[in-house]
mmCIF file of C-alpha atoms in Angstrom:
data_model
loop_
_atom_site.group_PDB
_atom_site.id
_atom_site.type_symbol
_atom_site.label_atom_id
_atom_site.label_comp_id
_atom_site.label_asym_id
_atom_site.label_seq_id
_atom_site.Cartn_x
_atom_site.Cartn_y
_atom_site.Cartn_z
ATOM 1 C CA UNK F 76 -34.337 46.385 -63.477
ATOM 2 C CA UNK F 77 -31.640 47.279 -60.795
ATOM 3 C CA UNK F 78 -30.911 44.779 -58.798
ATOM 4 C CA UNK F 79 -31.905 45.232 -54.474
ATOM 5 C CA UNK F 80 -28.422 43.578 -53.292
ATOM 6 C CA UNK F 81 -26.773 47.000 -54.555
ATOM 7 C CA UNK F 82 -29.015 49.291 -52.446
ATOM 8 C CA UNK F 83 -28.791 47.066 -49.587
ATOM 9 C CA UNK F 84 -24.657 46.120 -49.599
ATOM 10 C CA UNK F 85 -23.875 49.299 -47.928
ATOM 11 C CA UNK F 86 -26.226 49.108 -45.331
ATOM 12 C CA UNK F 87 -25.206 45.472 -44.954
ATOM 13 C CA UNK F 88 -21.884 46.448 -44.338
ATOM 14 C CA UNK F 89 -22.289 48.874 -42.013
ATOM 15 C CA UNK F 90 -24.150 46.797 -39.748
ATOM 16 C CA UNK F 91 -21.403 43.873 -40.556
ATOM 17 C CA UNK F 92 -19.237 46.899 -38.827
ATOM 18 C CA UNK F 93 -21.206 47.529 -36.119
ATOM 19 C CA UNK F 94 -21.518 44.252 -34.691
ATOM 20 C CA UNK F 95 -17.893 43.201 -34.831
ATOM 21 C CA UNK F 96 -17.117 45.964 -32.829
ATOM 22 C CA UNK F 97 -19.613 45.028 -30.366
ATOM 23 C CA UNK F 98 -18.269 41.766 -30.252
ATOM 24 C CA UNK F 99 -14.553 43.225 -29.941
ATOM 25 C CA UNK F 100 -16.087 45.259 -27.094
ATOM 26 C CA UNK F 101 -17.603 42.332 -25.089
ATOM 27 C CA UNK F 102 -14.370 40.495 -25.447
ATOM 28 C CA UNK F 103 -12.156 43.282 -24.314
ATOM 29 C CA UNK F 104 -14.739 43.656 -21.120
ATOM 30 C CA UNK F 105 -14.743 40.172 -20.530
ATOM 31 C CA UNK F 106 -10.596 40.034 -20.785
ATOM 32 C CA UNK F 107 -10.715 42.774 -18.484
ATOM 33 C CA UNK F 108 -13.069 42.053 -15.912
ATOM 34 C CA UNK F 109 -11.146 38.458 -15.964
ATOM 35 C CA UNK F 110 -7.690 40.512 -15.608
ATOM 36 C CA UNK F 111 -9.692 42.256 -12.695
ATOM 37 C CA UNK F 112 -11.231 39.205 -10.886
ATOM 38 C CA UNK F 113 -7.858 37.411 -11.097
ATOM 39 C CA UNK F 114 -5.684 39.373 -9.325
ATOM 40 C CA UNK F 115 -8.678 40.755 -6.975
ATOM 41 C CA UNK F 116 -9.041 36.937 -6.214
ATOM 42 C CA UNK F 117 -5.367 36.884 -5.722
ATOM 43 C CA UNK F 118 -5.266 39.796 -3.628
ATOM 44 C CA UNK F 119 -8.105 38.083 -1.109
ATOM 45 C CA UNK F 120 -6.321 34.841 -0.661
ATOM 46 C CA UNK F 121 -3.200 36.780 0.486
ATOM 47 C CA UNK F 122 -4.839 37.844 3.871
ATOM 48 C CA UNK F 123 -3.495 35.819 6.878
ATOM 49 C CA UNK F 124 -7.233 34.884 8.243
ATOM 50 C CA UNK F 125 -7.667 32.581 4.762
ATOM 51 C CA UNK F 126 -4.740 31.307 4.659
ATOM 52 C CA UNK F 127 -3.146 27.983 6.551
ATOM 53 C CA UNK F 128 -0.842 28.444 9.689
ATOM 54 C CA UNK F 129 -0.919 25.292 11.611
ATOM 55 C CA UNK F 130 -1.009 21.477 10.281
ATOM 56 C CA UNK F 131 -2.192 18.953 12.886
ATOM 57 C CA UNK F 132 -1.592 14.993 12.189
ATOM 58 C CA UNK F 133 -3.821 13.061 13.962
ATOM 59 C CA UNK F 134 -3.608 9.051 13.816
ATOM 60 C CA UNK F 135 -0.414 8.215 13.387
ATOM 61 C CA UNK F 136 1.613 5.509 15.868
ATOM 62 C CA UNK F 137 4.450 5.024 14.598
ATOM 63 C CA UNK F 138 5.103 7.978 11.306
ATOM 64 C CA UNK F 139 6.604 10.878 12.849
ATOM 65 C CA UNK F 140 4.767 13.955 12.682
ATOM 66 C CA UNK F 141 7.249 16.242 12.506
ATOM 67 C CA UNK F 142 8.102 14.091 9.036
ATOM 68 C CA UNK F 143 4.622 14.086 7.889
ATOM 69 C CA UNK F 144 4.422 17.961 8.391
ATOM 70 C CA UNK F 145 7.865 18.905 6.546
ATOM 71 C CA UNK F 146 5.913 17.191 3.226
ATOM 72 C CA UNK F 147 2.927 18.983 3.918
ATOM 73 C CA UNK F 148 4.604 22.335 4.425
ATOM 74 C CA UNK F 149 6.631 21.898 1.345
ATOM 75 C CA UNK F 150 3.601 20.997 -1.032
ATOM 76 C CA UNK F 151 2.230 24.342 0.175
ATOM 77 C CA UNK F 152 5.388 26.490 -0.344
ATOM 78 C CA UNK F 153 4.769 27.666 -3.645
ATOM 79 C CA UNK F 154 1.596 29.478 -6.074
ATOM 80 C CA UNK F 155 -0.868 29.216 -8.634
ATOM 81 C CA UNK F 156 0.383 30.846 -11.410
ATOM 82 C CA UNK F 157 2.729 32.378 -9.543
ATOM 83 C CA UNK F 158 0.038 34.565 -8.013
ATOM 84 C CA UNK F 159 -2.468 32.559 -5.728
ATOM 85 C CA UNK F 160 -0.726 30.677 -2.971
ATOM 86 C CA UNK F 161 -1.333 26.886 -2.052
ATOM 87 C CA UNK F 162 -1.565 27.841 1.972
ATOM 88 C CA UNK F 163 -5.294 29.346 1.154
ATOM 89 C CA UNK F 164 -8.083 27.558 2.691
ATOM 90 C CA UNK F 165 -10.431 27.860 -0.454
ATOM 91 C CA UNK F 166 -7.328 26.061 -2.949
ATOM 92 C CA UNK F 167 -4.692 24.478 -0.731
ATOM 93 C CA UNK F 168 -3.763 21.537 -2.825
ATOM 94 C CA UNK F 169 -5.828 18.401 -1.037
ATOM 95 C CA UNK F 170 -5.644 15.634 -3.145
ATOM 96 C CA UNK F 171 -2.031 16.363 -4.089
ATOM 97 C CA UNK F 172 -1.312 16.023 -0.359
ATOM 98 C CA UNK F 173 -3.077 13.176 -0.139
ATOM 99 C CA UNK F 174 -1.814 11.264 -3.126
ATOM 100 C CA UNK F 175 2.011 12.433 -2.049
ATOM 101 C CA UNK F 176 1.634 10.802 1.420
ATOM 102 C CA UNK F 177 0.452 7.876 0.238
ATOM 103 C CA UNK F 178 2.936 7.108 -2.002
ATOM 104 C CA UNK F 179 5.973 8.053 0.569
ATOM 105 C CA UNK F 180 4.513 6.107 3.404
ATOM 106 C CA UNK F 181 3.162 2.591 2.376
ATOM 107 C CA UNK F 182 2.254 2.618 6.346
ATOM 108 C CA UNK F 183 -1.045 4.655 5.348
ATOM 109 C CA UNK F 184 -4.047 2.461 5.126
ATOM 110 C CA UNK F 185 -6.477 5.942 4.623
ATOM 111 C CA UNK F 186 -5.564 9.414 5.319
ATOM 112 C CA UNK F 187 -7.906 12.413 4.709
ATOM 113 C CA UNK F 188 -7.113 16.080 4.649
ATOM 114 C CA UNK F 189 -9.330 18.785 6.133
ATOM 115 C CA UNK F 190 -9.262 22.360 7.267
ATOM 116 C CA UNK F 191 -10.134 23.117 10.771
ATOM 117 C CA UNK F 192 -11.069 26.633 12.359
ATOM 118 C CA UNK F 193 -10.201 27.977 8.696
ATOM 119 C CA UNK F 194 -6.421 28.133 9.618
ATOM 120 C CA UNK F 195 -5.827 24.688 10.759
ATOM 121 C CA UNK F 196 -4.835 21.862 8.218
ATOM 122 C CA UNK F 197 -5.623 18.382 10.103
ATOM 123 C CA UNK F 198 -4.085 15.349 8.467
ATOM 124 C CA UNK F 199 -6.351 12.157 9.733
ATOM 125 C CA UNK F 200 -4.863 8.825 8.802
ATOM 126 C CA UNK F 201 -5.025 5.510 10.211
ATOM 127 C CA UNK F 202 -2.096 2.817 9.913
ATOM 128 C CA UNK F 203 -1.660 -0.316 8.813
ATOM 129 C CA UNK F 204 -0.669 -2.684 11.480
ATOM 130 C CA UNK F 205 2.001 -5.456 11.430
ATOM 131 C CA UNK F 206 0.863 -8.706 11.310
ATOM 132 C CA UNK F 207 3.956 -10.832 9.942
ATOM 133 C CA UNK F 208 6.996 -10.012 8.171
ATOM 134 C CA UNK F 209 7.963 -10.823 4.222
ATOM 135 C CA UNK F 210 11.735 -11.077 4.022
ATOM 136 C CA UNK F 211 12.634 -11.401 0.086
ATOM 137 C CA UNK F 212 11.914 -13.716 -2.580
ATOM 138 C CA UNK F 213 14.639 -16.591 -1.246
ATOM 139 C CA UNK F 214 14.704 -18.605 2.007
ATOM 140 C CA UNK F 215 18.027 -17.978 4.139
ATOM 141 C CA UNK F 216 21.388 -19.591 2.976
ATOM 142 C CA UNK F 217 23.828 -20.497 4.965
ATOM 143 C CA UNK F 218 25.627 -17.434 3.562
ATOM 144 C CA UNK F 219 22.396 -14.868 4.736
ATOM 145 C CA UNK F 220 22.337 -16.974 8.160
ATOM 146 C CA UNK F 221 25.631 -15.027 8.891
ATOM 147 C CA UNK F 222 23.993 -11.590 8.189
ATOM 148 C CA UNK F 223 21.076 -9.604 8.909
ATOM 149 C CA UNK F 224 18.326 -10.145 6.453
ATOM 150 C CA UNK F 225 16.316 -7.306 5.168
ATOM 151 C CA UNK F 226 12.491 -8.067 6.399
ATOM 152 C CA UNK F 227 9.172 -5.926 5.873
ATOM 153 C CA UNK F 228 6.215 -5.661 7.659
ATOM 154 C CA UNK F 229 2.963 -7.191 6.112
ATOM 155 C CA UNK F 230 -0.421 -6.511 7.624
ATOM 156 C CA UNK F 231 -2.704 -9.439 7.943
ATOM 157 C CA UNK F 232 -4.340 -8.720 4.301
ATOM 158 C CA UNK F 233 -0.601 -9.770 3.089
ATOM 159 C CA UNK F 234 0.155 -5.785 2.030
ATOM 160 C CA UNK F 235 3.390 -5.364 1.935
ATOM 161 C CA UNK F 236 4.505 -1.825 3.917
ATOM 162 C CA UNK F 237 7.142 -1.102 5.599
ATOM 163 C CA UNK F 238 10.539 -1.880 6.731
ATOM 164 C CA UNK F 239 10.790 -3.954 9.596
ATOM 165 C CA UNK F 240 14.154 -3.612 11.953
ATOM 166 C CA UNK F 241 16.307 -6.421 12.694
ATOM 167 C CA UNK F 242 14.795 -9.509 15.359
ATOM 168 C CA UNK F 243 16.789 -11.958 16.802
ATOM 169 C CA UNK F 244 14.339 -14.375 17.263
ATOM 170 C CA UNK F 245 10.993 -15.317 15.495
ATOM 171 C CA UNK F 246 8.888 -12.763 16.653
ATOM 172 C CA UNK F 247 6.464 -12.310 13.528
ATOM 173 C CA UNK F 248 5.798 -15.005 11.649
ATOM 174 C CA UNK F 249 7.629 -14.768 7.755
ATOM 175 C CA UNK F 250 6.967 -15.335 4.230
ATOM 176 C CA UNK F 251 9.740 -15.669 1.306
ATOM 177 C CA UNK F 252 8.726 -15.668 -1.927
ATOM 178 C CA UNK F 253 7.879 -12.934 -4.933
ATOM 179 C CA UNK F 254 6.364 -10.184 -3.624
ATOM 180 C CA UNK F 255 7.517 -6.033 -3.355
ATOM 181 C CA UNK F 256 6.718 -3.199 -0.736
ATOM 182 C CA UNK F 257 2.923 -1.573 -1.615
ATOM 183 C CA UNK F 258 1.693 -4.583 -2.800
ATOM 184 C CA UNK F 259 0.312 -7.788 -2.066
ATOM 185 C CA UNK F 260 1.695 -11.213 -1.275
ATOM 186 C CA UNK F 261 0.698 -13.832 -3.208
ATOM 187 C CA UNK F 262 -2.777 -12.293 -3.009
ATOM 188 C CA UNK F 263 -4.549 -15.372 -5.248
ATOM 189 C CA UNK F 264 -3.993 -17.560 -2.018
ATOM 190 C CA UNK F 265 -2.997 -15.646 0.586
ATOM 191 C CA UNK F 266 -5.849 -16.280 2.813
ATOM 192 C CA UNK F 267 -6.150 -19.969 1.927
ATOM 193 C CA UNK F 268 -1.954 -20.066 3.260
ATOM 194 C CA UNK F 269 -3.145 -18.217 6.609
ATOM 195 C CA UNK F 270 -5.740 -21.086 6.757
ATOM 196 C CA UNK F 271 -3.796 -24.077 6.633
ATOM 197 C CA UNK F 272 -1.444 -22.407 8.633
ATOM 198 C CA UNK F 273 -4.155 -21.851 11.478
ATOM 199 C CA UNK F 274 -4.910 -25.321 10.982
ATOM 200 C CA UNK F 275 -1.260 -26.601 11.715
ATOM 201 C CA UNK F 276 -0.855 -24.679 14.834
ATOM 202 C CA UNK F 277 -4.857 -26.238 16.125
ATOM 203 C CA UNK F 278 -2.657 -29.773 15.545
ATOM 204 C CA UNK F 279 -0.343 -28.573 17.917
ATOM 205 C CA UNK F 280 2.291 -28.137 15.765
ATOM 206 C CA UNK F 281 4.493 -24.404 15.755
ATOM 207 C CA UNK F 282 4.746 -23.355 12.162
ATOM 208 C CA UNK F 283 6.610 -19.885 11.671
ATOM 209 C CA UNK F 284 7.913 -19.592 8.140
ATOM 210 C CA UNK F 285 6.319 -20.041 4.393
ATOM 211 C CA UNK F 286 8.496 -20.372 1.890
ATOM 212 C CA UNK F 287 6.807 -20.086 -1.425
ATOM 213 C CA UNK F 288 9.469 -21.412 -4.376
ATOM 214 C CA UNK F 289 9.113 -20.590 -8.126
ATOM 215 C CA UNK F 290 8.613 -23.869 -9.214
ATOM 216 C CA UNK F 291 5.496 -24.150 -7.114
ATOM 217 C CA UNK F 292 6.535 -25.878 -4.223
ATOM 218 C CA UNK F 293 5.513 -24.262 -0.897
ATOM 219 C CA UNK F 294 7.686 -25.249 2.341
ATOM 220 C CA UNK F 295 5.783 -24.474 5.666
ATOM 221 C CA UNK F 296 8.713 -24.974 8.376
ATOM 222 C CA UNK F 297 7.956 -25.728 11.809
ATOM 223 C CA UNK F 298 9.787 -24.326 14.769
ATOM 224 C CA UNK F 299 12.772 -26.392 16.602
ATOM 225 C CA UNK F 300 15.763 -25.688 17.742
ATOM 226 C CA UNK F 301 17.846 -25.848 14.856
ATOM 227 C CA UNK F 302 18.473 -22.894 11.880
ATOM 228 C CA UNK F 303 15.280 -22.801 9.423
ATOM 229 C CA UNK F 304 17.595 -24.415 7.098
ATOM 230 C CA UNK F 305 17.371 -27.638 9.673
ATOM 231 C CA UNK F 306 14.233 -27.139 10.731
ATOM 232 C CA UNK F 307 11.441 -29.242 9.939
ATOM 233 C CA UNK F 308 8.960 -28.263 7.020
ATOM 234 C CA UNK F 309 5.860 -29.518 5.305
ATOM 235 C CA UNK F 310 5.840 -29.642 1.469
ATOM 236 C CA UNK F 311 2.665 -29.102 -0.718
ATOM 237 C CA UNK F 312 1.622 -27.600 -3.979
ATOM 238 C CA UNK F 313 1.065 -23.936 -4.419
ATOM 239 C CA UNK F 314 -2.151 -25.324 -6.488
ATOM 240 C CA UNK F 315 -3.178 -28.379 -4.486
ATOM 241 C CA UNK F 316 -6.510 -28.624 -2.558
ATOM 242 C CA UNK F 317 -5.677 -27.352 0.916
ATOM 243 C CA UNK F 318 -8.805 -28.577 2.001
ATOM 244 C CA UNK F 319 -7.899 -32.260 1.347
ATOM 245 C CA UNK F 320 -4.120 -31.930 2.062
ATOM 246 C CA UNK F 321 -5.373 -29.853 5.881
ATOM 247 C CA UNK F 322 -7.139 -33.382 6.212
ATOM 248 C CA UNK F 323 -4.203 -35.449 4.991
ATOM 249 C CA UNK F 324 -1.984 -34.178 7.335
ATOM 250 C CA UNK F 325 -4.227 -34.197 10.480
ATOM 251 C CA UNK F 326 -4.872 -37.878 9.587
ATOM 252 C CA UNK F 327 -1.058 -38.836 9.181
ATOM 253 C CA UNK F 328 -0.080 -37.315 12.438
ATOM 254 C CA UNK F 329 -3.097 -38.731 14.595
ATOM 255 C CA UNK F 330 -1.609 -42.363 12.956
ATOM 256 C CA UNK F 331 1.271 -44.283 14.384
ATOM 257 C CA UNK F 332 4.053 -44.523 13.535
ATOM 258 C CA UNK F 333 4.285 -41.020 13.004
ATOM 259 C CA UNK F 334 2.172 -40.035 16.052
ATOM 260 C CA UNK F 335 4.469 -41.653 18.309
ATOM 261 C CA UNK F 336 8.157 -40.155 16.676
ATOM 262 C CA UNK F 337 6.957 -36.786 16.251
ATOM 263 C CA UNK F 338 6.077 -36.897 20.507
ATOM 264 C CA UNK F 339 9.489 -38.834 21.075
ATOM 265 C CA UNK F 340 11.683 -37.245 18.194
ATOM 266 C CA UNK F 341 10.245 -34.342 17.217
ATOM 267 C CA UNK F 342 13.160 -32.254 16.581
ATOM 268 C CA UNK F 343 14.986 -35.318 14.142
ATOM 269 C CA UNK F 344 11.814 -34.700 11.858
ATOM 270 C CA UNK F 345 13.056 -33.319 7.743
ATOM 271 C CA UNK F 346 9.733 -33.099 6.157
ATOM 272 C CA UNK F 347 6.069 -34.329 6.161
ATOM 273 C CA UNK F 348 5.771 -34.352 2.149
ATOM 274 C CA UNK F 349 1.961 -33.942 1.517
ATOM 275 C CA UNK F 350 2.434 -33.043 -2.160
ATOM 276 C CA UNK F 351 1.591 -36.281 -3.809
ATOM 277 C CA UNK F 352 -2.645 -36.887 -3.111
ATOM 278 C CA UNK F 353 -3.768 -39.119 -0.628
ATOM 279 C CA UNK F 354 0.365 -40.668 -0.315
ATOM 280 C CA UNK F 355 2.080 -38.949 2.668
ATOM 281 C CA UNK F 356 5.905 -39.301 2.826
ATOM 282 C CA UNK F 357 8.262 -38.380 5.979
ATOM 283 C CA UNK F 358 11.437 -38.634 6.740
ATOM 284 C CA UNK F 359 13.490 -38.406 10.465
ATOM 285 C CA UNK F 360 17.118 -37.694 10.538
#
């Protein structure tokens, strides 16, 4: 009996043939229509009416424009593949814009990039706004007193943004302690810190200055007369119950005898320590 697989091989084979050529064919069509859309593509986004000629910024107060459109320009100079360029409206690169302003200008609080009139690239951003100033992880020595300290603005979220220039006198409010530009100050109890400081100034007392210290001591100095150094400050613990030491302290200074020396000698006060429970220490020069 012959066997069928030796009448049918040939014809097997053939048709085996036949159908890797037309899969050679469909891939040689597809490679070349892909060749053809490519560079057809390529070709389109090359004509001046799709392609970016202006960039706008809209927003800023204080960021230069002129800055903000030099980085913009440059992100755009070059191609895709050496072929499409990055000024065309249908793949300029947006969130690479976006992500590259960000990162240079800690100012940005939101930015968003959109085309306008097909030729116009409008930068929108909004800034953050200074609220007090964080000037380094240690409180002035005498040796900083006799330079300028470098200071950076915070916004009143305690983010960290920007260089702040050189003030004589205390015209933001300032924080020392660990902290680094495009981030946040002590963010577990920031808010809690702007509390008790609101609470201070309702005493009628004229605090300007936390100084938060690694071993967990915070110093909240009062204004006077004298260099922060001399200046008096209230001591408390980083984890203490503000709550109960904001009640402590209003208590203490609504008490004689220290009602009656911080009217009459206000600017001989040290320190109001409030970091020991309901025991309130203070000390005049």
């Amino acid at each position: 009996m012959v066997n069928k697989k030796n009448f049918s091989s040939p014809r097997l084979l053939e048709l085996k043939r036949k159908r890797q050529k037309i899969l050679r064919n469909k891939i040689l069509i597809f490679f070349f229509l892909s060749v053809i859309l490519f560079f057809g593509l390529s070709f389109a986004t090359r004509f001046e009416k799709i392609n970016i000629k202006n960039i706008e910024v809209i927003g800023n107060k204080v960021l230069e424009a002129e800055i903000i459109k030099n980085i913009v320009t440059k992100e755009m100079q070059n191609y895709y593949y050496f072929i499409v360029p990055k000024t065309s409206v249908l793949f300029y690169p947006k969130n690479q814009i976006e992500r590259v302003l960000l990162n240079k200008f800690k100012r940005i609080k939101e930015i968003s990039v959109e085309v306008k009139n097909e030729q116009i690239l409008e930068i929108y951003l909004s800034e953050r706004k200074a609220a007090y100033t964080w000037c380094g992880e240690d409180i002035l020595t005498e040796e900083k007193i006799t330079t300028k300290e470098n200071c950076y603005f915070m916004s009143s979220d305690g983010y960290i943004f920007d260089k702040a220039p050189y003030f004589s006198g205390a015209v933001y409010f300032k924080f020392y302690g660990v902290g680094k530009i495009g981030s946040l100050f002590s963010p577990e109890n920031f808010n809690n810190l702007i509390s008790f400081k609101d609470s201070v100034t309702s005493m009628g007392l004229r605090p300007n200055t936390f100084n938060l210290k690694n071993d967990g001591d915070i110093e909240l100095y009062l204004a006077s007369n004298s260099s922060i150094l001399n200046s008096p400050k209230i001591l408390f613990k980083k984890d203490g119950n503000l709550i109960k030491i904001t009640e402590n302290l209003q208590s203490a200074i609504s008490t004689d005898p220290l009602k009656t020396n911080l009217k009459d000698k206000y600017d001989t006060l040290l320190y109001i320590d409030l970091r020991f429970g309901n025991k309130i220490y203070y000390k005049f020069r």
